[in-house]
Amino acid sequence: MIEIAPSVLAADALRLGEDVRRLMDAGADLLHVDIMDAHFVPNLSFGPDLSRALRRGFPAVRQDVHLMMDNAEKYIEAFASAGADDITIHCELGDKVQPALDRIHALGLRAGLSLKPGTPAQALAPYLDSVDLVLIMTVEPGFGGQKMMPEALDKALRLREMGYHGLISADGGLNAQNAALAVRAGVRRLVMGTALFGAPDPAAAIAEIRALEKA
Ligand code: DX5
Ligand code: ZN
């Protein structure tokens, strides 16, 4: 089953709640919440209070929180208590990764691991038994509205060859036109910002992507 996860980074900050309501009503499955620390990536986005507000406004909507932070391990509790369901950290954090994944699981959440375009799938090998999802970055993380890097999708096949059978998500530059590439590669959670929040008819865009399940 394909999951469609609008990335709230692309929402209109002045009408974020309305924008999210519009996309959930259009058939989106869950929300992707991009947290950026202006250090791990060259942009600054939101804090736990956004997750808390989304939980208050959309109590039934799953929150897929993506921590693009150098000290992500220090914010796991804060996002867990604010409203995260899934917390994804980056494998580039090195020896902080395993304790952070263990902490996410200890709090009863699903743990994800992401890798930048320049990081090979092999870097995830030590952690594949400890994650519920792998988030393949198909852009250099930090900003929405970039062009998808299709070569990053090759990592999905590589992950399967490495014996990973869990959920694979892709994030960055995805749209109704290139989603088929991601689905064919084995991606089942599509993170989409600009393509959904900027869509004149998000329900049509979502329906077009859903149709890929039958393709
Ligand atoms: C980029 C973020 C992505 C991004 C997706 O660092 O992690 O989630 O917001 O936005 P689009 O779909 O516009 O590339
Ligand atoms: Zn993201």
PDB file of C-alpha atoms and ligand atoms in Angstrom:
ATOM      1  CA  MET A   1       0.000   0.000   0.000  1.00  0.00           C
ATOM      2  CA  ILE A   2       1.406   3.381  -0.990  1.00  0.00           C
ATOM      3  CA  GLU A   3       1.429   6.012   1.779  1.00  0.00           C
ATOM      4  CA  ILE A   4       1.304   9.646   0.739  1.00  0.00           C
ATOM      5  CA  ALA A   5       2.934  11.964   3.275  1.00  0.00           C
ATOM      6  CA  PRO A   6       2.720  15.714   2.637  1.00  0.00           C
ATOM      7  CA  SER A   7       5.763  17.525   4.017  1.00  0.00           C
ATOM      8  CA  VAL A   8       4.499  20.472   6.099  1.00  0.00           C
ATOM      9  CA  LEU A   9       7.661  22.391   5.283  1.00  0.00           C
ATOM     10  CA  ALA A  10       5.902  23.277   2.005  1.00  0.00           C
ATOM     11  CA  ALA A  11       2.675  24.473   3.678  1.00  0.00           C
ATOM     12  CA  ASP A  12       1.771  28.166   3.692  1.00  0.00           C
ATOM     13  CA  ALA A  13       3.078  29.169   7.144  1.00  0.00           C
ATOM     14  CA  LEU A  14       0.250  31.714   7.474  1.00  0.00           C
ATOM     15  CA  ARG A  15      -2.431  29.057   6.810  1.00  0.00           C
ATOM     16  CA  LEU A  16      -0.695  25.872   7.875  1.00  0.00           C
ATOM     17  CA  GLY A  17      -3.697  24.275   9.571  1.00  0.00           C
ATOM     18  CA  GLU A  18      -6.014  25.000   6.642  1.00  0.00           C
ATOM     19  CA  ASP A  19      -3.400  23.697   4.185  1.00  0.00           C
ATOM     20  CA  VAL A  20      -3.007  20.463   6.159  1.00  0.00           C
ATOM     21  CA  ARG A  21      -6.785  20.016   6.434  1.00  0.00           C
ATOM     22  CA  ARG A  22      -7.099  20.520   2.671  1.00  0.00           C
ATOM     23  CA  LEU A  23      -4.514  17.769   1.940  1.00  0.00           C
ATOM     24  CA  MET A  24      -5.886  15.310   4.497  1.00  0.00           C
ATOM     25  CA  ASP A  25      -9.364  15.850   3.019  1.00  0.00           C
ATOM     26  CA  ALA A  26      -7.816  15.266  -0.428  1.00  0.00           C
ATOM     27  CA  GLY A  27      -6.742  11.797   0.696  1.00  0.00           C
ATOM     28  CA  ALA A  28      -3.225  12.089   2.127  1.00  0.00           C
ATOM     29  CA  ASP A  29      -2.337   9.331   4.607  1.00  0.00           C
ATOM     30  CA  LEU A  30      -0.063  10.987   7.176  1.00  0.00           C
ATOM     31  CA  LEU A  31       2.076  14.108   7.748  1.00  0.00           C
ATOM     32  CA  HIS A  32       5.818  14.458   7.274  1.00  0.00           C
ATOM     33  CA  VAL A  33       7.238  17.019   9.713  1.00  0.00           C
ATOM     34  CA  ASP A  34      10.666  18.355   8.727  1.00  0.00           C
ATOM     35  CA  ILE A  35      12.758  19.559  11.666  1.00  0.00           C
ATOM     36  CA  MET A  36      15.908  21.422  10.646  1.00  0.00           C
ATOM     37  CA  ASP A  37      18.553  22.847  12.990  1.00  0.00           C
ATOM     38  CA  ALA A  38      20.439  25.210  10.611  1.00  0.00           C
ATOM     39  CA  HIS A  39      23.534  23.096  11.331  1.00  0.00           C
ATOM     40  CA  PHE A  40      23.065  19.568  10.037  1.00  0.00           C
ATOM     41  CA  VAL A  41      21.275  21.253   7.110  1.00  0.00           C
ATOM     42  CA  PRO A  42      21.513  24.946   6.092  1.00  0.00           C
ATOM     43  CA  ASN A  43      17.932  25.782   7.051  1.00  0.00           C
ATOM     44  CA  LEU A  44      15.914  26.263  10.232  1.00  0.00           C
ATOM     45  CA  SER A  45      12.326  25.028  10.338  1.00  0.00           C
ATOM     46  CA  PHE A  46      10.140  24.007  13.304  1.00  0.00           C
ATOM     47  CA  GLY A  47      10.303  22.790  16.905  1.00  0.00           C
ATOM     48  CA  PRO A  48       8.256  20.341  19.029  1.00  0.00           C
ATOM     49  CA  ASP A  49       5.498  22.951  19.389  1.00  0.00           C
ATOM     50  CA  LEU A  50       4.500  22.421  15.774  1.00  0.00           C
ATOM     51  CA  SER A  51       4.114  18.707  16.386  1.00  0.00           C
ATOM     52  CA  ARG A  52       2.061  19.513  19.488  1.00  0.00           C
ATOM     53  CA  ALA A  53      -0.200  21.870  17.529  1.00  0.00           C
ATOM     54  CA  LEU A  54      -0.652  19.326  14.745  1.00  0.00           C
ATOM     55  CA  ARG A  55      -1.563  16.668  17.326  1.00  0.00           C
ATOM     56  CA  ARG A  56      -4.136  19.046  18.824  1.00  0.00           C
ATOM     57  CA  GLY A  57      -5.585  19.980  15.429  1.00  0.00           C
ATOM     58  CA  PHE A  58      -5.324  16.549  13.790  1.00  0.00           C
ATOM     59  CA  PRO A  59      -5.443  14.002  16.632  1.00  0.00           C
ATOM     60  CA  ALA A  60      -5.865  11.007  14.316  1.00  0.00           C
ATOM     61  CA  VAL A  61      -3.161  11.913  11.787  1.00  0.00           C
ATOM     62  CA  ARG A  62       0.141  10.007  11.978  1.00  0.00           C
ATOM     63  CA  GLN A  63       3.185  12.256  12.295  1.00  0.00           C
ATOM     64  CA  ASP A  64       6.337  11.128  10.508  1.00  0.00           C
ATOM     65  CA  VAL A  65       8.927  13.419  12.129  1.00  0.00           C
ATOM     66  CA  HIS A  66      12.203  13.817  10.227  1.00  0.00           C
ATOM     67  CA  LEU A  67      14.980  15.173  12.448  1.00  0.00           C
ATOM     68  CA  MET A  68      17.619  16.842  10.288  1.00  0.00           C
ATOM     69  CA  MET A  69      19.653  17.763  13.358  1.00  0.00           C
ATOM     70  CA  ASP A  70      23.179  17.188  14.602  1.00  0.00           C
ATOM     71  CA  ASN A  71      21.972  16.581  18.145  1.00  0.00           C
ATOM     72  CA  ALA A  72      18.748  14.777  17.234  1.00  0.00           C
ATOM     73  CA  GLU A  73      19.234  12.425  20.183  1.00  0.00           C
ATOM     74  CA  LYS A  74      18.559  15.320  22.554  1.00  0.00           C
ATOM     75  CA  TYR A  75      15.097  15.962  21.057  1.00  0.00           C
ATOM     76  CA  ILE A  76      13.614  12.472  20.859  1.00  0.00           C
ATOM     77  CA  GLU A  77      11.652  12.777  24.115  1.00  0.00           C
ATOM     78  CA  ALA A  78      10.444  16.267  23.209  1.00  0.00           C
ATOM     79  CA  PHE A  79       8.991  15.127  19.881  1.00  0.00           C
ATOM     80  CA  ALA A  80       7.670  11.880  21.335  1.00  0.00           C
ATOM     81  CA  SER A  81       5.681  13.737  23.996  1.00  0.00           C
ATOM     82  CA  ALA A  82       4.645  16.460  21.520  1.00  0.00           C
ATOM     83  CA  GLY A  83       2.985  14.065  19.101  1.00  0.00           C
ATOM     84  CA  ALA A  84       5.416  12.168  16.865  1.00  0.00           C
ATOM     85  CA  ASP A  85       4.496   8.623  15.836  1.00  0.00           C
ATOM     86  CA  ASP A  86       7.591   7.904  13.751  1.00  0.00           C
ATOM     87  CA  ILE A  87      10.927   9.608  14.414  1.00  0.00           C
ATOM     88  CA  THR A  88      13.590   9.452  11.720  1.00  0.00           C
ATOM     89  CA  ILE A  89      17.184  10.453  12.349  1.00  0.00           C
ATOM     90  CA  HIS A  90      20.132  10.528   9.944  1.00  0.00           C
ATOM     91  CA  CYS A  91      22.712   7.740   9.715  1.00  0.00           C
ATOM     92  CA  GLU A  92      25.369  10.465   9.250  1.00  0.00           C
ATOM     93  CA  LEU A  93      25.141  10.951  13.054  1.00  0.00           C
ATOM     94  CA  GLY A  94      27.538   8.001  13.375  1.00  0.00           C
ATOM     95  CA  ASP A  95      27.869   6.391  16.797  1.00  0.00           C
ATOM     96  CA  LYS A  96      24.878   8.338  18.133  1.00  0.00           C
ATOM     97  CA  VAL A  97      22.573   6.381  15.793  1.00  0.00           C
ATOM     98  CA  GLN A  98      22.061   3.086  17.623  1.00  0.00           C
ATOM     99  CA  PRO A  99      21.352   4.585  21.082  1.00  0.00           C
ATOM    100  CA  ALA A 100      18.957   7.064  19.471  1.00  0.00           C
ATOM    101  CA  LEU A 101      17.082   4.316  17.610  1.00  0.00           C
ATOM    102  CA  ASP A 102      16.868   2.303  20.842  1.00  0.00           C
ATOM    103  CA  ARG A 103      15.497   5.362  22.667  1.00  0.00           C
ATOM    104  CA  ILE A 104      12.818   5.932  19.986  1.00  0.00           C
ATOM    105  CA  HIS A 105      11.693   2.305  20.359  1.00  0.00           C
ATOM    106  CA  ALA A 106      11.816   2.514  24.168  1.00  0.00           C
ATOM    107  CA  LEU A 107       9.290   5.364  23.904  1.00  0.00           C
ATOM    108  CA  GLY A 108       6.980   3.127  21.848  1.00  0.00           C
ATOM    109  CA  LEU A 109       7.483   4.940  18.540  1.00  0.00           C
ATOM    110  CA  ARG A 110       8.624   3.663  15.153  1.00  0.00           C
ATOM    111  CA  ALA A 111      12.251   4.420  14.352  1.00  0.00           C
ATOM    112  CA  GLY A 112      13.446   5.568  10.949  1.00  0.00           C
ATOM    113  CA  LEU A 113      16.888   6.110   9.513  1.00  0.00           C
ATOM    114  CA  SER A 114      17.607   8.481   6.648  1.00  0.00           C
ATOM    115  CA  LEU A 115      20.591   8.941   4.380  1.00  0.00           C
ATOM    116  CA  LYS A 116      21.663  11.896   2.306  1.00  0.00           C
ATOM    117  CA  PRO A 117      22.138  11.452  -1.451  1.00  0.00           C
ATOM    118  CA  GLY A 118      25.921  11.177  -1.015  1.00  0.00           C
ATOM    119  CA  THR A 119      25.693   8.441   1.626  1.00  0.00           C
ATOM    120  CA  PRO A 120      25.747   4.868   0.261  1.00  0.00           C
ATOM    121  CA  ALA A 121      23.065   2.367   1.337  1.00  0.00           C
ATOM    122  CA  GLN A 122      25.902   0.275   2.834  1.00  0.00           C
ATOM    123  CA  ALA A 123      26.155   2.851   5.652  1.00  0.00           C
ATOM    124  CA  LEU A 124      22.829   1.539   6.994  1.00  0.00           C
ATOM    125  CA  ALA A 125      24.032  -2.083   7.247  1.00  0.00           C
ATOM    126  CA  PRO A 126      24.710  -2.026  11.029  1.00  0.00           C
ATOM    127  CA  TYR A 127      21.205  -0.690  11.775  1.00  0.00           C
ATOM    128  CA  LEU A 128      18.789  -2.497   9.452  1.00  0.00           C
ATOM    129  CA  ASP A 129      17.538  -4.786  12.239  1.00  0.00           C
ATOM    130  CA  SER A 130      16.806  -1.738  14.415  1.00  0.00           C
ATOM    131  CA  VAL A 131      14.683   0.368  12.056  1.00  0.00           C
ATOM    132  CA  ASP A 132      11.031   0.312  11.014  1.00  0.00           C
ATOM    133  CA  LEU A 133      11.630   2.558   8.029  1.00  0.00           C
ATOM    134  CA  VAL A 134      14.419   3.845   5.833  1.00  0.00           C
ATOM    135  CA  LEU A 135      14.045   7.343   4.402  1.00  0.00           C
ATOM    136  CA  ILE A 136      15.969   7.770   1.162  1.00  0.00           C
ATOM    137  CA  MET A 137      16.724  11.454   0.511  1.00  0.00           C
ATOM    138  CA  THR A 138      16.185  12.151  -3.164  1.00  0.00           C
ATOM    139  CA  VAL A 139      17.411  15.735  -2.710  1.00  0.00           C
ATOM    140  CA  GLU A 140      20.175  17.292  -0.610  1.00  0.00           C
ATOM    141  CA  PRO A 141      18.183  17.876   2.607  1.00  0.00           C
ATOM    142  CA  GLY A 142      17.384  21.399   3.738  1.00  0.00           C
ATOM    143  CA  PHE A 143      14.887  22.830   1.315  1.00  0.00           C
ATOM    144  CA  GLY A 144      11.669  21.924  -0.457  1.00  0.00           C
ATOM    145  CA  GLY A 145      11.093  22.573  -4.151  1.00  0.00           C
ATOM    146  CA  GLN A 146      14.276  20.902  -5.437  1.00  0.00           C
ATOM    147  CA  LYS A 147      14.567  18.495  -8.397  1.00  0.00           C
ATOM    148  CA  MET A 148      14.462  14.801  -7.528  1.00  0.00           C
ATOM    149  CA  MET A 149      17.740  12.878  -7.891  1.00  0.00           C
ATOM    150  CA  PRO A 150      16.536   9.590  -9.460  1.00  0.00           C
ATOM    151  CA  GLU A 151      19.877   7.825  -8.938  1.00  0.00           C
ATOM    152  CA  ALA A 152      19.211   7.913  -5.170  1.00  0.00           C
ATOM    153  CA  LEU A 153      16.333   5.474  -5.733  1.00  0.00           C
ATOM    154  CA  ASP A 154      18.853   2.749  -6.600  1.00  0.00           C
ATOM    155  CA  LYS A 155      19.421   2.523  -2.845  1.00  0.00           C
ATOM    156  CA  ALA A 156      15.971   0.955  -2.452  1.00  0.00           C
ATOM    157  CA  LEU A 157      17.042  -2.082  -4.485  1.00  0.00           C
ATOM    158  CA  ARG A 158      20.380  -2.180  -2.672  1.00  0.00           C
ATOM    159  CA  LEU A 159      18.561  -2.221   0.693  1.00  0.00           C
ATOM    160  CA  ARG A 160      16.532  -5.244  -0.393  1.00  0.00           C
ATOM    161  CA  GLU A 161      19.749  -6.969  -1.523  1.00  0.00           C
ATOM    162  CA  MET A 162      21.135  -6.225   1.950  1.00  0.00           C
ATOM    163  CA  GLY A 163      18.205  -8.128   3.446  1.00  0.00           C
ATOM    164  CA  TYR A 164      16.095  -5.163   4.586  1.00  0.00           C
ATOM    165  CA  HIS A 165      12.380  -5.995   4.390  1.00  0.00           C
ATOM    166  CA  GLY A 166      10.891  -2.964   6.145  1.00  0.00           C
ATOM    167  CA  LEU A 167       9.230   0.182   4.835  1.00  0.00           C
ATOM    168  CA  ILE A 168      11.170   2.339   2.381  1.00  0.00           C
ATOM    169  CA  SER A 169      10.286   6.012   2.108  1.00  0.00           C
ATOM    170  CA  ALA A 170      11.602   8.626  -0.330  1.00  0.00           C
ATOM    171  CA  ASP A 171      11.780  12.336   0.283  1.00  0.00           C
ATOM    172  CA  GLY A 172      12.568  15.235  -1.970  1.00  0.00           C
ATOM    173  CA  GLY A 173      11.403  16.443  -5.361  1.00  0.00           C
ATOM    174  CA  LEU A 174       8.707  13.788  -5.711  1.00  0.00           C
ATOM    175  CA  ASN A 175       5.595  14.506  -7.767  1.00  0.00           C
ATOM    176  CA  ALA A 176       2.831  12.734  -9.671  1.00  0.00           C
ATOM    177  CA  GLN A 177       5.078  12.502 -12.744  1.00  0.00           C
ATOM    178  CA  ASN A 178       8.128  10.868 -11.114  1.00  0.00           C
ATOM    179  CA  ALA A 179       6.369   8.928  -8.332  1.00  0.00           C
ATOM    180  CA  ALA A 180       6.187   5.855 -10.602  1.00  0.00           C
ATOM    181  CA  LEU A 181      10.014   5.694 -10.590  1.00  0.00           C
ATOM    182  CA  ALA A 182      10.015   5.605  -6.786  1.00  0.00           C
ATOM    183  CA  VAL A 183       7.210   3.024  -6.538  1.00  0.00           C
ATOM    184  CA  ARG A 184       8.897   0.804  -9.129  1.00  0.00           C
ATOM    185  CA  ALA A 185      12.117   0.988  -7.072  1.00  0.00           C
ATOM    186  CA  GLY A 186      10.201  -0.318  -4.022  1.00  0.00           C
ATOM    187  CA  VAL A 187       9.318   2.926  -2.237  1.00  0.00           C
ATOM    188  CA  ARG A 188       5.964   2.739  -0.412  1.00  0.00           C
ATOM    189  CA  ARG A 189       5.918   6.006   1.573  1.00  0.00           C
ATOM    190  CA  LEU A 190       6.154   9.060  -0.683  1.00  0.00           C
ATOM    191  CA  VAL A 191       7.059  12.312   1.051  1.00  0.00           C
ATOM    192  CA  MET A 192       5.866  15.222  -1.052  1.00  0.00           C
ATOM    193  CA  GLY A 193       5.941  18.924  -0.226  1.00  0.00           C
ATOM    194  CA  THR A 194       5.721  21.315  -3.147  1.00  0.00           C
ATOM    195  CA  ALA A 195       3.914  18.852  -5.422  1.00  0.00           C
ATOM    196  CA  LEU A 196       1.012  18.567  -2.968  1.00  0.00           C
ATOM    197  CA  PHE A 197       0.843  21.893  -1.127  1.00  0.00           C
ATOM    198  CA  GLY A 198       1.314  23.658  -4.468  1.00  0.00           C
ATOM    199  CA  ALA A 199      -1.141  21.469  -6.393  1.00  0.00           C
ATOM    200  CA  PRO A 200      -4.234  23.256  -7.775  1.00  0.00           C
ATOM    201  CA  ASP A 201      -6.092  19.958  -7.344  1.00  0.00           C
ATOM    202  CA  PRO A 202      -4.360  17.863  -4.653  1.00  0.00           C
ATOM    203  CA  ALA A 203      -7.076  15.187  -4.764  1.00  0.00           C
ATOM    204  CA  ALA A 204      -6.303  14.614  -8.467  1.00  0.00           C
ATOM    205  CA  ALA A 205      -2.553  14.460  -7.766  1.00  0.00           C
ATOM    206  CA  ILE A 206      -3.125  11.975  -4.945  1.00  0.00           C
ATOM    207  CA  ALA A 207      -5.488   9.872  -7.058  1.00  0.00           C
ATOM    208  CA  GLU A 208      -2.894   9.774  -9.857  1.00  0.00           C
ATOM    209  CA  ILE A 209      -0.314   8.465  -7.410  1.00  0.00           C
ATOM    210  CA  ARG A 210      -2.721   5.963  -5.857  1.00  0.00           C
ATOM    211  CA  ALA A 211      -3.347   4.574  -9.349  1.00  0.00           C
ATOM    212  CA  LEU A 212       0.298   3.464  -9.389  1.00  0.00           C
ATOM    213  CA  GLU A 213      -0.641   0.716  -6.923  1.00  0.00           C
ATOM    214  CA  LYS A 214      -2.617  -0.996  -9.656  1.00  0.00           C
ATOM    215  CA  ALA A 215      -0.002  -0.394 -12.334  1.00  0.00           C
TER     216      ALA A 215
HETATM  217  C1  DX5 B   1      14.018  18.401   2.392  1.00  0.00           C
HETATM  218  C2  DX5 B   1      12.873  17.813   3.195  1.00  0.00           C
HETATM  219  C3  DX5 B   1      11.798  17.272   2.308  1.00  0.00           C
HETATM  220  C4  DX5 B   1      11.163  18.365   1.502  1.00  0.00           C
HETATM  221  C5  DX5 B   1      10.200  17.787   0.513  1.00  0.00           C
HETATM  222  O1  DX5 B   1      15.107  18.543   3.233  1.00  0.00           O
HETATM  223  O2  DX5 B   1      13.330  16.761   4.014  1.00  0.00           O
HETATM  224  O3  DX5 B   1      10.798  16.623   3.100  1.00  0.00           O
HETATM  225  O4  DX5 B   1      10.473  19.234   2.377  1.00  0.00           O
HETATM  226  O5  DX5 B   1       9.704  18.859  -0.209  1.00  0.00           O
HETATM  227  P1  DX5 B   1       9.607  18.778  -1.791  1.00  0.00           P
HETATM  228  O6  DX5 B   1       8.610  17.665  -2.065  1.00  0.00           O
HETATM  229  O7  DX5 B   1       9.085  20.129  -2.207  1.00  0.00           O
HETATM  230  O8  DX5 B   1      10.976  18.462  -2.310  1.00  0.00           O
HETATM  231 ZN    ZN B   2      11.847  15.346   5.148  1.00  0.00          ZN
END
